[in-house]
């Protein structure tokens, strides 16, 4: 996509900026997840241990997507 709008060194600079921002946002999201899990005491409402490996679509206060679905119902 970047190559369609930009060319040469400008395309490389834009791609580099996008990559840098992408990784910054990942670090911010992991830090936010850790803060939420610390406030939750490291355990989900179901009693399971909270982990970062649950995936990006699982809210940080739940241990899995299934657990989040149960808590919503």
Short mmCIF file of C-alpha atoms in Angstrom, two decimals:
data_model
loop_
_atom_site.label_atom_id
_atom_site.label_comp_id
_atom_site.label_asym_id
_atom_site.label_seq_id
_atom_site.Cartn_x
_atom_site.Cartn_y
_atom_site.Cartn_z
CA UNK A 1 0.00 0.00 0.00
CA UNK A 2 2.80 2.41 0.85
CA UNK A 3 4.42 1.78 -2.53
CA UNK A 4 1.25 2.91 -4.32
CA UNK A 5 1.31 6.37 -2.73
CA UNK A 6 5.04 6.86 -2.13
CA UNK A 7 8.17 5.81 -3.97
CA UNK A 8 11.82 5.18 -3.24
CA UNK A 9 13.29 6.58 -0.04
CA UNK A 10 10.03 8.24 0.88
CA UNK A 11 8.25 4.86 0.80
CA UNK A 12 10.97 3.36 3.01
CA UNK A 13 10.68 6.24 5.49
CA UNK A 14 6.90 5.92 5.69
CA UNK A 15 7.10 2.12 6.12
CA UNK A 16 9.71 2.54 8.85
CA UNK A 17 7.48 5.06 10.67
CA UNK A 18 4.50 2.71 10.40
CA UNK A 19 6.53 -0.24 11.72
CA UNK A 20 7.88 1.84 14.61
CA UNK A 21 4.37 2.95 15.57
CA UNK A 22 3.05 -0.61 15.27
CA UNK A 23 5.65 -1.91 17.72
CA UNK A 24 5.09 1.04 20.08
CA UNK A 25 1.37 0.26 20.18
CA UNK A 26 2.10 -3.39 20.92
CA UNK A 27 4.30 -2.36 23.88
CA UNK A 28 1.60 0.02 25.15
CA UNK A 29 -1.11 -2.63 24.87
CA UNK A 30 0.99 -5.23 26.71
CA UNK A 31 1.69 -2.72 29.49
CA UNK A 32 -2.03 -1.91 29.76
CA UNK A 33 -2.87 -5.63 29.87
CA UNK A 34 -0.33 -6.15 32.66
CA UNK A 35 -1.79 -3.24 34.67
CA UNK A 36 -5.35 -4.58 34.31
CA UNK A 37 -4.24 -8.08 35.28
CA UNK A 38 -2.39 -6.71 38.30
CA UNK A 39 -5.54 -4.87 39.41
CA UNK A 40 -7.52 -8.10 38.91
CA UNK A 41 -5.10 -9.91 41.22
CA UNK A 42 -3.76 -12.13 38.45
CA UNK A 43 -6.87 -14.31 38.40
CA UNK A 44 -9.98 -14.38 36.27
CA UNK A 45 -13.52 -14.45 37.69
CA UNK A 46 -13.54 -18.19 36.97
CA UNK A 47 -10.41 -18.62 39.11
CA UNK A 48 -7.96 -19.36 36.27
CA UNK A 49 -4.60 -17.63 36.10
CA UNK A 50 -4.54 -14.70 33.66
CA UNK A 51 -1.98 -14.95 30.85
CA UNK A 52 -0.83 -12.70 28.01
CA UNK A 53 -1.15 -15.60 25.56
CA UNK A 54 -4.98 -15.50 25.61
CA UNK A 55 -4.92 -13.51 22.38
CA UNK A 56 -5.65 -9.97 21.22
CA UNK A 57 -9.42 -10.53 20.98
CA UNK A 58 -9.73 -11.66 24.61
CA UNK A 59 -10.17 -8.86 27.17
CA UNK A 60 -7.21 -8.83 29.60
CA UNK A 61 -9.36 -9.60 32.62
CA UNK A 62 -10.40 -13.00 31.19
CA UNK A 63 -8.38 -16.21 30.76
CA UNK A 64 -9.94 -17.17 27.40
CA UNK A 65 -12.60 -16.20 24.86
CA UNK A 66 -14.90 -18.88 26.28
CA UNK A 67 -14.53 -17.48 29.77
CA UNK A 68 -15.30 -13.95 28.53
CA UNK A 69 -18.44 -15.23 26.78
CA UNK A 70 -19.61 -16.93 29.99
CA UNK A 71 -19.09 -13.77 32.04
CA UNK A 72 -21.09 -11.68 29.54
CA UNK A 73 -24.10 -13.99 29.72
#
